[in-house]
Short mmCIF file of C-alpha atoms in Angstrom, two decimals:
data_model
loop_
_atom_site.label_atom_id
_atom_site.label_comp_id
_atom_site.label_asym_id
_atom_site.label_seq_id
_atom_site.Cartn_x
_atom_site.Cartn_y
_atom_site.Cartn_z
CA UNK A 1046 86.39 101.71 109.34
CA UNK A 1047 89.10 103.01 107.15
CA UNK A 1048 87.47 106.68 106.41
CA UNK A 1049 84.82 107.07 108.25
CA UNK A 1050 84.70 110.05 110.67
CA UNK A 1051 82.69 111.17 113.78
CA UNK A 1052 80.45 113.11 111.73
CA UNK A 1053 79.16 109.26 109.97
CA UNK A 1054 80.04 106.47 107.02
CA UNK A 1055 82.75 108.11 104.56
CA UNK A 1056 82.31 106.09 101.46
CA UNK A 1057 84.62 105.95 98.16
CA UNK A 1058 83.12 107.45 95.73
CA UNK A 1059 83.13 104.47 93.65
CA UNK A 1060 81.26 102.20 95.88
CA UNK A 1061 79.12 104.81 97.06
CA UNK A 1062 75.56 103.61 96.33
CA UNK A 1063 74.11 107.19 95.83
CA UNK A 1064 77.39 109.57 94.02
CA UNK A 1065 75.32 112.82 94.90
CA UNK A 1066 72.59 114.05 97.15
CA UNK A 1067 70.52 116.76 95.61
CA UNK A 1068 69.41 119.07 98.64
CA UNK A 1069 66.64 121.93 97.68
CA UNK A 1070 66.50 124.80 99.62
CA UNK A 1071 63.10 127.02 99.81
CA UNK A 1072 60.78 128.73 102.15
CA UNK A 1073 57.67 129.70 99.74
CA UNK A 1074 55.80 128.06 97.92
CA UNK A 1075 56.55 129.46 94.39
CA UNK A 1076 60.52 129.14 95.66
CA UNK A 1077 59.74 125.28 95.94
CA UNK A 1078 58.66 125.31 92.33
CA UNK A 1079 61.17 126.95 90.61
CA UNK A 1080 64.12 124.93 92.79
CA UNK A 1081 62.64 121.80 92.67
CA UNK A 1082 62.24 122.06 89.00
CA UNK A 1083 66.35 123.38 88.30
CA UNK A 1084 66.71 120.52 90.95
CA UNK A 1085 65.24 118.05 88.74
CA UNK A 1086 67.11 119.52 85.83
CA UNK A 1087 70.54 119.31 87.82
CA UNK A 1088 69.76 115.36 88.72
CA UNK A 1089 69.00 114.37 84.94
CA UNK A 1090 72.10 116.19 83.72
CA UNK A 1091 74.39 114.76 86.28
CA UNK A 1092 72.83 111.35 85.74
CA UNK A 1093 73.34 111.33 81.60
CA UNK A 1094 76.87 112.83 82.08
CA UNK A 1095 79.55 109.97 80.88
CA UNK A 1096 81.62 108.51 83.12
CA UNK A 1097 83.54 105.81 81.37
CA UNK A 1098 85.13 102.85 83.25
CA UNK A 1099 86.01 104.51 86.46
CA UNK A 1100 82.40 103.40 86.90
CA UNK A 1101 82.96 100.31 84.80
CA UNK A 1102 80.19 102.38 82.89
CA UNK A 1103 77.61 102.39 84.89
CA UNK A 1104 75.65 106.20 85.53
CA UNK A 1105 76.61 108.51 88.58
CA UNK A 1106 73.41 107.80 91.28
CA UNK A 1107 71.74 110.79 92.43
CA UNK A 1108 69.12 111.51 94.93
CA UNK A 1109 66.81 114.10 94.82
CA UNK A 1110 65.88 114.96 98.51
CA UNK A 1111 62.66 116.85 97.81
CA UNK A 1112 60.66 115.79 101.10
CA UNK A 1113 58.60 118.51 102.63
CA UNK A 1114 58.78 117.65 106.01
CA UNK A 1115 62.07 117.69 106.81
CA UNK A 1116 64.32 121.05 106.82
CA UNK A 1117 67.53 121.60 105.25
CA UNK A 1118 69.64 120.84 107.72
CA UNK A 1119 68.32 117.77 109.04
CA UNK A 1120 68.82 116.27 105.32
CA UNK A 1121 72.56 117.81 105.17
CA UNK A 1122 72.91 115.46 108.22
CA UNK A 1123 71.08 112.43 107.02
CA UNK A 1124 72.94 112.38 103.60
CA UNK A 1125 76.20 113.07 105.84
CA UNK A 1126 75.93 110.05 108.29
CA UNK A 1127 75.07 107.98 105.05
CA UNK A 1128 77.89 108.76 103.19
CA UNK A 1129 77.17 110.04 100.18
CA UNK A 1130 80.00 111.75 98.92
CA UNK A 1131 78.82 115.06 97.20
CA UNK A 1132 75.98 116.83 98.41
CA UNK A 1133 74.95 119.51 95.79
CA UNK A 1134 72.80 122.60 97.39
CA UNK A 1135 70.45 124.96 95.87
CA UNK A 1136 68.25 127.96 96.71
CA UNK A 1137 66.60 130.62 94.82
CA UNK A 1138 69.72 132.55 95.38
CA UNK A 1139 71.64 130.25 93.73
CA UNK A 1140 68.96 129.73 91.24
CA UNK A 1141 68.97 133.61 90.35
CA UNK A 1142 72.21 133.19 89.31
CA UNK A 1143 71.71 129.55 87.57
CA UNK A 1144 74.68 128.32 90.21
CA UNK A 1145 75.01 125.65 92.87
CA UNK A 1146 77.18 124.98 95.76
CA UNK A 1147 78.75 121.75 96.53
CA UNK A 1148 79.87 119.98 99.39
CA UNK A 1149 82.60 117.19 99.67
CA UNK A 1150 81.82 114.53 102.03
CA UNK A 1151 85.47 113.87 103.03
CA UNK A 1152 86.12 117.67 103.22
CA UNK A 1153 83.81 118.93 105.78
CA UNK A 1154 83.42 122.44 107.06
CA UNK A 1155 82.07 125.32 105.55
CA UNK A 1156 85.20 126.70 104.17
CA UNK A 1157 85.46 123.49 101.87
CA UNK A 1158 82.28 124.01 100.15
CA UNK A 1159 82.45 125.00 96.62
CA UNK A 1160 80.39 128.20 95.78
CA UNK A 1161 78.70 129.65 92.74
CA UNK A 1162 78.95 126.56 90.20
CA UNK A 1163 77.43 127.24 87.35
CA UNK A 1164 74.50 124.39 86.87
CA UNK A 1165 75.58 124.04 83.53
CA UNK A 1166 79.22 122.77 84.49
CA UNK A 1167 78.44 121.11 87.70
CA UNK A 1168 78.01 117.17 86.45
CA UNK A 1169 81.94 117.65 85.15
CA UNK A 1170 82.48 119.34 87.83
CA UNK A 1171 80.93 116.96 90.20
CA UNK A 1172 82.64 114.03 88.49
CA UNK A 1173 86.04 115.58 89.40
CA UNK A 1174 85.36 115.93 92.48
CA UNK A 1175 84.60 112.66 93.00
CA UNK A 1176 87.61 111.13 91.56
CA UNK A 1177 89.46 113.86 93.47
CA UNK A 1178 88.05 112.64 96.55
CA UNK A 1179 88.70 108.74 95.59
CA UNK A 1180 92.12 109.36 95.35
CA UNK A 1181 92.54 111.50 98.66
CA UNK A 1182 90.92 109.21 100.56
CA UNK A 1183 93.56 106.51 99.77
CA UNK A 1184 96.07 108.43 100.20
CA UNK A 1185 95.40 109.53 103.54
CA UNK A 1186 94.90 105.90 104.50
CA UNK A 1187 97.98 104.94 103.11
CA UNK A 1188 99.87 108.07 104.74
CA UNK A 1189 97.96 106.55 108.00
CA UNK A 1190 98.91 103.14 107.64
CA UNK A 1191 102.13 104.35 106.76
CA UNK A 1192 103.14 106.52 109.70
CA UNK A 1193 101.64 103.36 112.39
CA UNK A 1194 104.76 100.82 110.74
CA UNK A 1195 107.43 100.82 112.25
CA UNK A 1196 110.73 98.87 112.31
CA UNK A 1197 111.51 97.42 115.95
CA UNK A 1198 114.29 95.56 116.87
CA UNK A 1199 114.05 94.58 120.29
CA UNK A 1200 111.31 92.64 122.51
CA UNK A 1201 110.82 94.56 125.22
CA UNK A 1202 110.45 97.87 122.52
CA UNK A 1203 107.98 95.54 120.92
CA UNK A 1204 106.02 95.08 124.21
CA UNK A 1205 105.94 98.49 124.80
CA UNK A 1206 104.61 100.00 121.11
CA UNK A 1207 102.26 96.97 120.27
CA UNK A 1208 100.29 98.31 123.59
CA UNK A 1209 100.46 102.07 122.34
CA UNK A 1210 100.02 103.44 119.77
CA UNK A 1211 99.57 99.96 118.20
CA UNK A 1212 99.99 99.64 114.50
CA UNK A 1213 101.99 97.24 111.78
CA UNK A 1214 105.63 96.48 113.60
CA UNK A 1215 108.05 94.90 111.36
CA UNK A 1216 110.41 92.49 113.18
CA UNK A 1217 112.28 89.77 112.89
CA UNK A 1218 111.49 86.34 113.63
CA UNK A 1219 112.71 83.01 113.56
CA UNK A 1220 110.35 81.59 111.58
CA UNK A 1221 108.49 78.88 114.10
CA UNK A 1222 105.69 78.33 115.43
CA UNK A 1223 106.41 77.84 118.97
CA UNK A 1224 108.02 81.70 118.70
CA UNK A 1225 105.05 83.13 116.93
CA UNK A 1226 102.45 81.04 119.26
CA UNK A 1227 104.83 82.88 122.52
CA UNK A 1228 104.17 86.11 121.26
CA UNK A 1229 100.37 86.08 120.80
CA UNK A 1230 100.29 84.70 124.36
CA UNK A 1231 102.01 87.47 125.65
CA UNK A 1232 101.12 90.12 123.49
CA UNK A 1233 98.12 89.04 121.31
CA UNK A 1234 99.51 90.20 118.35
CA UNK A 1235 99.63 87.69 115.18
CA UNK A 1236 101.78 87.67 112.24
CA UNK A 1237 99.25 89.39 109.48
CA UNK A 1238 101.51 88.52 106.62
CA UNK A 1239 105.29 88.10 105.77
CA UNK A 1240 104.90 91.01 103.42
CA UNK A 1241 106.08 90.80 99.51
CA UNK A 1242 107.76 93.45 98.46
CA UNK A 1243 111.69 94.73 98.62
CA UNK A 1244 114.61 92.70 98.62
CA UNK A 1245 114.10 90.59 102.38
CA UNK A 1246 117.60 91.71 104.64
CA UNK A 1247 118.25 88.60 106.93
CA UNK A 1248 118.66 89.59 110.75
CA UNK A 1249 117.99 88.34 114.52
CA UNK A 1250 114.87 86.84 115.74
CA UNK A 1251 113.52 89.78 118.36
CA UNK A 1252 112.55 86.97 120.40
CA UNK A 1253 115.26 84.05 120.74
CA UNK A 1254 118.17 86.14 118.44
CA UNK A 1255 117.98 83.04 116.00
CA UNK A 1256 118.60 83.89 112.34
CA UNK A 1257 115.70 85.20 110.23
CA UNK A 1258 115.11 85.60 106.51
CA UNK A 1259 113.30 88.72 106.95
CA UNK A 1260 111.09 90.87 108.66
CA UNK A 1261 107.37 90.39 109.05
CA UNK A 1262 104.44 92.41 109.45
CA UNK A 1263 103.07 91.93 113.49
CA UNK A 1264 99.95 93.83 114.78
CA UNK A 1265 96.50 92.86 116.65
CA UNK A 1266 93.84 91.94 114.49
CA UNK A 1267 89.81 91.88 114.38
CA UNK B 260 69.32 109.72 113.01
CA UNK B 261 69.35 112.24 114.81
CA UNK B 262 71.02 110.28 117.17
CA UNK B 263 74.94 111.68 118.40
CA UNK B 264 77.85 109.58 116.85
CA UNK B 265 80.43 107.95 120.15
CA UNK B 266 83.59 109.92 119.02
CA UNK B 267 86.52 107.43 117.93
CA UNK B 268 88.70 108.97 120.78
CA UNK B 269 86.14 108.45 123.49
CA UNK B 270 85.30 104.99 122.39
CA UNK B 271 86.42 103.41 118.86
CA UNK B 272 84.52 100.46 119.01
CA UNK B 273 81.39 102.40 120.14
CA UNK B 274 81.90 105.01 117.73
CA UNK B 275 81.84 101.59 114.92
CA UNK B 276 78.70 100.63 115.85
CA UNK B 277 76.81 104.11 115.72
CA UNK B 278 78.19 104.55 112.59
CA UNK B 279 76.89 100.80 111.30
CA UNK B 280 73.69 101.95 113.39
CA UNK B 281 73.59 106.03 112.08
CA UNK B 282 73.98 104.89 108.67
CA UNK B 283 71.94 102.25 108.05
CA UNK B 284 74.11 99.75 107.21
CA UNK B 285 72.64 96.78 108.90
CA UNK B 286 71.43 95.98 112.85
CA UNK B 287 71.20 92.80 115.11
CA UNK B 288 68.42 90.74 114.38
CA UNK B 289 66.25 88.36 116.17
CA UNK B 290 68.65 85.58 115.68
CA UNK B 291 71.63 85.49 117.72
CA UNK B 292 74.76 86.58 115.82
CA UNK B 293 72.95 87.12 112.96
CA UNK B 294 72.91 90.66 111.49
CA UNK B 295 70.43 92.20 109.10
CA UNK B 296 71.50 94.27 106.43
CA UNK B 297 69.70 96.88 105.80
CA UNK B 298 69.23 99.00 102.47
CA UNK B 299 71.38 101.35 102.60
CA UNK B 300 74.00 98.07 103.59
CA UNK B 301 73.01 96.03 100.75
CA UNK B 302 73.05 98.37 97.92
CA UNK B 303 76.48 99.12 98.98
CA UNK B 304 77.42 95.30 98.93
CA UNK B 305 75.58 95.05 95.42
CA UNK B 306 78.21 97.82 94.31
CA UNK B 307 81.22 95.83 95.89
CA UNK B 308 79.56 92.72 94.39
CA UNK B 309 79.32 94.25 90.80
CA UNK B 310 82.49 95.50 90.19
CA UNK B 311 84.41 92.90 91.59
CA UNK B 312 82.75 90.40 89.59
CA UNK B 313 83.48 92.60 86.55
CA UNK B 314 87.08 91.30 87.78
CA UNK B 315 86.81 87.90 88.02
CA UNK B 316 84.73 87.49 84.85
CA UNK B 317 87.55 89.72 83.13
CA UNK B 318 89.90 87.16 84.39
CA UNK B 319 88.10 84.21 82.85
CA UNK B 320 85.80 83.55 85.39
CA UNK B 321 81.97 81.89 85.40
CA UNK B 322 80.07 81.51 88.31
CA UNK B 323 77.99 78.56 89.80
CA UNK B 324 76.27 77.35 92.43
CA UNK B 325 76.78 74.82 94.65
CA UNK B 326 74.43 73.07 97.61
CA UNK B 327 74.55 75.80 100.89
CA UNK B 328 74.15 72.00 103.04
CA UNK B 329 77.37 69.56 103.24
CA UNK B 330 77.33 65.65 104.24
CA UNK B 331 79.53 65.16 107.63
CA UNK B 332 81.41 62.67 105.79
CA UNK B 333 82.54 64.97 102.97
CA UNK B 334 84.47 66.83 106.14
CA UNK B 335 85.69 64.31 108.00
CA UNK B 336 87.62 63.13 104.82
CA UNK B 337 89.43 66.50 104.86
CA UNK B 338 91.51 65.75 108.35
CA UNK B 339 92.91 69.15 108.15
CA UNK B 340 90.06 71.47 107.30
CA UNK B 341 87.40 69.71 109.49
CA UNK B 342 89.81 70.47 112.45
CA UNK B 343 89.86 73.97 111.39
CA UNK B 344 85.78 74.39 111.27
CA UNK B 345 84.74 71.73 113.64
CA UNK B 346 84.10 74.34 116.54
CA UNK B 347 82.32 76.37 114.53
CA UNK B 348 79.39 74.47 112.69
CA UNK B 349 75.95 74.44 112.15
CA UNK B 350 74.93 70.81 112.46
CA UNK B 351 71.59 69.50 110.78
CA UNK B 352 70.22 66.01 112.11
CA UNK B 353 66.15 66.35 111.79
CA UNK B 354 64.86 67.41 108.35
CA UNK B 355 60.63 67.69 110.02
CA UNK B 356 58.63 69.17 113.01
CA UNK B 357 55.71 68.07 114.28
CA UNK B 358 52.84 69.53 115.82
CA UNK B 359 51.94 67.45 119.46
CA UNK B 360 48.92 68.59 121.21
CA UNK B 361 49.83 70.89 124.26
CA UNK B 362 53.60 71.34 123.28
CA UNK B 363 52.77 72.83 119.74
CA UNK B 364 55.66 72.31 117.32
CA UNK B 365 58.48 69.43 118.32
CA UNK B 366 61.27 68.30 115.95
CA UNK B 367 59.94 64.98 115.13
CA UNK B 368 62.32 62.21 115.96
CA UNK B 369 60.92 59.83 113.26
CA UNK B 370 62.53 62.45 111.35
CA UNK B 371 66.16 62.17 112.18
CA UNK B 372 68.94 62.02 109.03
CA UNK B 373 71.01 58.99 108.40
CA UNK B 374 74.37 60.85 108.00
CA UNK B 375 74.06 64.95 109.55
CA UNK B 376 74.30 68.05 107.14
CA UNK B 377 77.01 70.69 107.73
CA UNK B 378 75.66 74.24 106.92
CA UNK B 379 78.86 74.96 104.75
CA UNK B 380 81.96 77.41 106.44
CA UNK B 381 83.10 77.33 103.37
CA UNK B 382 82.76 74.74 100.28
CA UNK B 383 86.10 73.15 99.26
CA UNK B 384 85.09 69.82 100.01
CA UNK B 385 81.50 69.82 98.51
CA UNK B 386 83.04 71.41 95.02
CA UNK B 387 85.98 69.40 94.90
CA UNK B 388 83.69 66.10 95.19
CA UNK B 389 81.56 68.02 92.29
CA UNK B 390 85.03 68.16 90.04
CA UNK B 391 85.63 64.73 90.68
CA UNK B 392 82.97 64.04 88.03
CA UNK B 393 84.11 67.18 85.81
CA UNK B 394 87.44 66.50 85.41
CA UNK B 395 88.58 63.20 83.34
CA UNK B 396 91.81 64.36 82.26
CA UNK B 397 93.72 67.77 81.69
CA UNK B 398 91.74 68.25 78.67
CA UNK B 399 88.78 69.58 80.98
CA UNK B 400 91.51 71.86 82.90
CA UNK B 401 91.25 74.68 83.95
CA UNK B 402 87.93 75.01 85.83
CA UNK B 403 87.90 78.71 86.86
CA UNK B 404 84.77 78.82 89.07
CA UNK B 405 83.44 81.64 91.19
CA UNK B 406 80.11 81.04 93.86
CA UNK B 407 78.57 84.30 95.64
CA UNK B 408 77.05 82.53 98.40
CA UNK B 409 76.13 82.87 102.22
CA UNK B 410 78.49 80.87 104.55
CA UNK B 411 77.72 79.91 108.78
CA UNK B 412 80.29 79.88 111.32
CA UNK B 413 79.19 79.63 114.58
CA UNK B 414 80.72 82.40 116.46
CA UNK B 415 80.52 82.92 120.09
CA UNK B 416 81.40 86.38 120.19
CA UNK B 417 79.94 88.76 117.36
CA UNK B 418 80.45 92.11 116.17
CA UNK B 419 78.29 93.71 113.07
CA UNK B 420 80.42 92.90 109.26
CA UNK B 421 83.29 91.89 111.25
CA UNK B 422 82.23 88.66 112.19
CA UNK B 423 78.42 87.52 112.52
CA UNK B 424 77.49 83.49 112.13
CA UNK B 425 76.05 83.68 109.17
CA UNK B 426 77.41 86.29 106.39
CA UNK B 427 77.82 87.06 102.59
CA UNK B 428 81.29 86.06 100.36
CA UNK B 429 82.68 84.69 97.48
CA UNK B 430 84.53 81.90 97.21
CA UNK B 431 86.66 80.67 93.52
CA UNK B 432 87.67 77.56 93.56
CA UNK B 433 90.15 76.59 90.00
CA UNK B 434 91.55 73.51 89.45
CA UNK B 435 94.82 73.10 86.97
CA UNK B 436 96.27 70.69 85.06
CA UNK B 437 100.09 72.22 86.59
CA UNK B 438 101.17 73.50 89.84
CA UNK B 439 103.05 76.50 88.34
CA UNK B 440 99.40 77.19 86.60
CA UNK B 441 97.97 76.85 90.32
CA UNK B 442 100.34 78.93 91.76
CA UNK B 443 99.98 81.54 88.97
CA UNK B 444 96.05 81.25 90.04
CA UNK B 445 96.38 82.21 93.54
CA UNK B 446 98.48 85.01 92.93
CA UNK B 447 96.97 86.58 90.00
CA UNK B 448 93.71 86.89 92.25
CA UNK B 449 95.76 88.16 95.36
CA UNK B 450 96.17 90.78 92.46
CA UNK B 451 92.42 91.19 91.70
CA UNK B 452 91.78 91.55 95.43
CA UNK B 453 94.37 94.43 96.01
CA UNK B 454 92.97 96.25 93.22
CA UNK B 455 89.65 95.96 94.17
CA UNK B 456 90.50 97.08 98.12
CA UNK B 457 92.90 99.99 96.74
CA UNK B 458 91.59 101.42 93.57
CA UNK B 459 87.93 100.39 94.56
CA UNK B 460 87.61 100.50 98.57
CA UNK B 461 90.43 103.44 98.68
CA UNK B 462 91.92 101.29 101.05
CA UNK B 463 95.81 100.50 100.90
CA UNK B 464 96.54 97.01 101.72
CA UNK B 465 99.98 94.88 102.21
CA UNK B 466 100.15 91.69 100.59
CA UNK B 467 102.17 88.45 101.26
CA UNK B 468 101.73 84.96 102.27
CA UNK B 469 100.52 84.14 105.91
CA UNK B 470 102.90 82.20 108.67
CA UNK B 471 102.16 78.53 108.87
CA UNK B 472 100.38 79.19 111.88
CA UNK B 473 97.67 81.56 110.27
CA UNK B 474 97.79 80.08 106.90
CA UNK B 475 94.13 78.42 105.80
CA UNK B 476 93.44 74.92 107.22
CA UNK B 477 94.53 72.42 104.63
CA UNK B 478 96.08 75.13 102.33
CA UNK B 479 99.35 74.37 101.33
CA UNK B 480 99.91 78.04 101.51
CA UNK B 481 97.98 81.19 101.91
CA UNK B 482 98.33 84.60 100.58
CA UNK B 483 96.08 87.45 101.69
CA UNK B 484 95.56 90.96 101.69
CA UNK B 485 96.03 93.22 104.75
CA UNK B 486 94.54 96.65 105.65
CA UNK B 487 94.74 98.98 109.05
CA UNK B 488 91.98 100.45 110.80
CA UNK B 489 92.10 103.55 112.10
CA UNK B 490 92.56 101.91 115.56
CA UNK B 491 95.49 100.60 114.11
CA UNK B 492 94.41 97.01 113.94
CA UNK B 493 94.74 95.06 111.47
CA UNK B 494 92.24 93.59 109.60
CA UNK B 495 92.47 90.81 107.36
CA UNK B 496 90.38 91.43 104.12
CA UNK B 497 90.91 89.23 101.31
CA UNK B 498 92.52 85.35 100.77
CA UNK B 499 93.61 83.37 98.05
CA UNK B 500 95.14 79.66 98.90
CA UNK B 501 97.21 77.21 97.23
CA UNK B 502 95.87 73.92 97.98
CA UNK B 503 98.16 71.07 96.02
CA UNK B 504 96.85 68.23 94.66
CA UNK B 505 93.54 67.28 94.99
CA UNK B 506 92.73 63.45 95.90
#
């Protein structure tokens, strides 16, 4: 629920059961051959190529889509709403010039796919990506998470933002119960945490103006 | 799969479940409030489930397992956390079915238990009654103890992962021969936990202790780790408790 899009499942890249979705492209029969078998190649190659611990060791999964009765594009979709973070595509055109393209989950559109990568490179190049991707995906949920907290200082401003847009709101509060318990009731949002972090600055309970220690992190929960 | 994915602006919590649905992640099953995961779901737990265990054994961890059924008394002696779980349990009292002619299989009522089994929310109180007998003096300390188990909480009102009456976790439970050792406990796996949900999940999380009035039942205090949706909920998604002294 963090990176997921409307196109399907976004998943980190090192979580993501299957790392890369081999997708073979062909229309004759002797086509099917000869990609299948570079295919096969590609999926050995990416699977012996050394991670290290960013995979506490383990190998990079990849699937080899090579079922007949589905086209292309269906399969680009399937491995999509699953996802599997890099799909890798090749066709006899690519295969007459001993090239792939790839496809970043979390980068859709055609303009993101990468073009002409040589088959010999692609497993370090796929590995890249993939930590690339890792790292952009937390970043954009931090940069998300970031730009929904907000310092309020008043009740009624409270009120108004918990409703829309929502988010953290960082407010004081007098640190009871009876305060925190009036608050839920009339705007069902909790106290998630009283956050660690920078120096606390004491100020005024939004609520009943009594002293607090700091501010704390308010927002509606699952 | 060919099915359309609900768009998150039309309908977020729509556009949740297609995803849980378009992915294969897991479904409702026969059983109310009880999901299924499905493949594609549990290799992805397995992964989650792997590395972090990497972390706990890393952190001189072992894991164990303890019985999945807990004696009623063993929860009424914890005042605090039975009050907690109470709404929420699955309650055993017959242990054998019978088969009557015309009414096929009944519970049998010859078969009722002396004291009822709790299906465990969670398994403080049948571990810390295990320690009991583990622990003779600090020389045994610390026991750093990690379970993977399956835990019930009857929940009236379900949603897929989220919260479904039966579902997957893992629970440490450490015992230490000081408080400052303790305390050191709790937050060195807050720790573990934010790694795991940043550098593993991608997902940024703030971290601090909860307000007495979400803290755990019977916790002392409670520190957990906090994440945002993109609805801009929050969601709570890890927990590590200091509980005191243990009678």
């Amino acid at each position: 629920m963090t990176h997921s899009d409307d196109q399907g499942l976004v998943l980190p890249p090192r979580l993501a059961p299957i790392s890369v979705a081999i997708v073979p492209i062909y229309r004759k029969e002797e086509e099917r051959q000869a990609v299948l078998a570079a295919c096969r190649t590609l999926a050995d190659a990416i699977r012996a190529h050394p991670v290290g611990d960013w995979l506490h060791h383990e190998p990079l999964t990849v699937k080899l889509d090579d079922r007949d009765h589905y086209q292309p594009g269906y399969k680009f979709n399937e491995w999509e709403t699953k996802g599997v973070p890099v799909r890798v595509e090749l066709g006899p055109k690519d295969l007459a010039n001993n090239a792939c393209v790839l496809a970043r989950r979390d980068l859709p559109g055609r303009e993101h796919k990468v073009m002409g990568v040589p088959l010999a490179a692609a497993p370090a190049r796929i590995l890249e990506m993939l930590r690339a991707m890792q790292t952009d995906m937390f970043e954009r949920a931090r940069k998300f998470r970031d730009a929904a907290t907000v310092e309020v200082d008043s009740y009624d401003e409270f009120k108004k933002l918990i409703e829309e847009p929502g988010g953290f709101l960082l407010a004081h509060w007098d640190g009871t119960r009876e305060t925190e318990e009036r608050i839920a009731a009339e705007t069902k949002a909790t106290i998630r945490c009283i956050p660690f972090g920078p120096a606390k600055k004491p100020g005024k309970c939004i609520v009943t103006g009594n002293p607090s220690e700091g501010r704390v992190v308010f927002a509606k929960a699952y | 799969m060919a099915e359309k994915i609900t768009s998150r602006s039309s309908d977020y919590s729509q556009w949740y479940l297609d995803i849980v649905k378009g992915a294969g992640l897991a479904e409702n099953s026969d059983v109310r409030g009880c999901m299924v995961i499905k493949p594609h779901g549990y290799a992805l737990w397995e992964r989650m489930q792997r590395a972090l265990d990497r972390m706990f054994k890393d952190t001189g961890h072992v894991n164990a397992y303890f019985p999945i059924f807990i004696p009623k008394s063993f929860l009424a002696r914890e005042e605090q956390m039975a009050e907690g779980f109470a709404k929420e349990c699955a309650v055993i009292t017959h242990y054998r079915l019978k088969a009557v002619p015309g009414q096929g299989l009944v519970v049998d009522p010859e078969a009722k238990l002396e004291e009822e089994l709790i299906v465990r929310p969670t398994s403080e109180t049948i571990i810390w009654n295990t320690y009991r007998n583990w622990i003779h003096s600090y020389r045994d300390l610390p026991l750093l103890i990690n379970q993977w188990a399956n835990v019930v909480r009857w929940e009236m009102r379900t949603r897929l992962f989220l919260r479904t009456a039966e579902f997957l976790w893992q629970e440490g439970h450490t015992a230490h021969a000081t408080q400052e050792e303790a305390e050191a406990e709790a937050r060195q796996m807050l720790e573990v936990y934010r790694t795991f949900a940043e550098d593993w999940m991608a997902m940024p999380v703030l971290t601090g202790p909860k307000s007495e009035g979400q803290k755990f039942p019977g916790a002392v205090y409670t520190l957990c780790i906090e994440a945002m949706m993109q609805d801009r909920k929050a969601l709570q998604a890890g927990t590590s408790h200091f509980l005191a002294e243990s009678s």
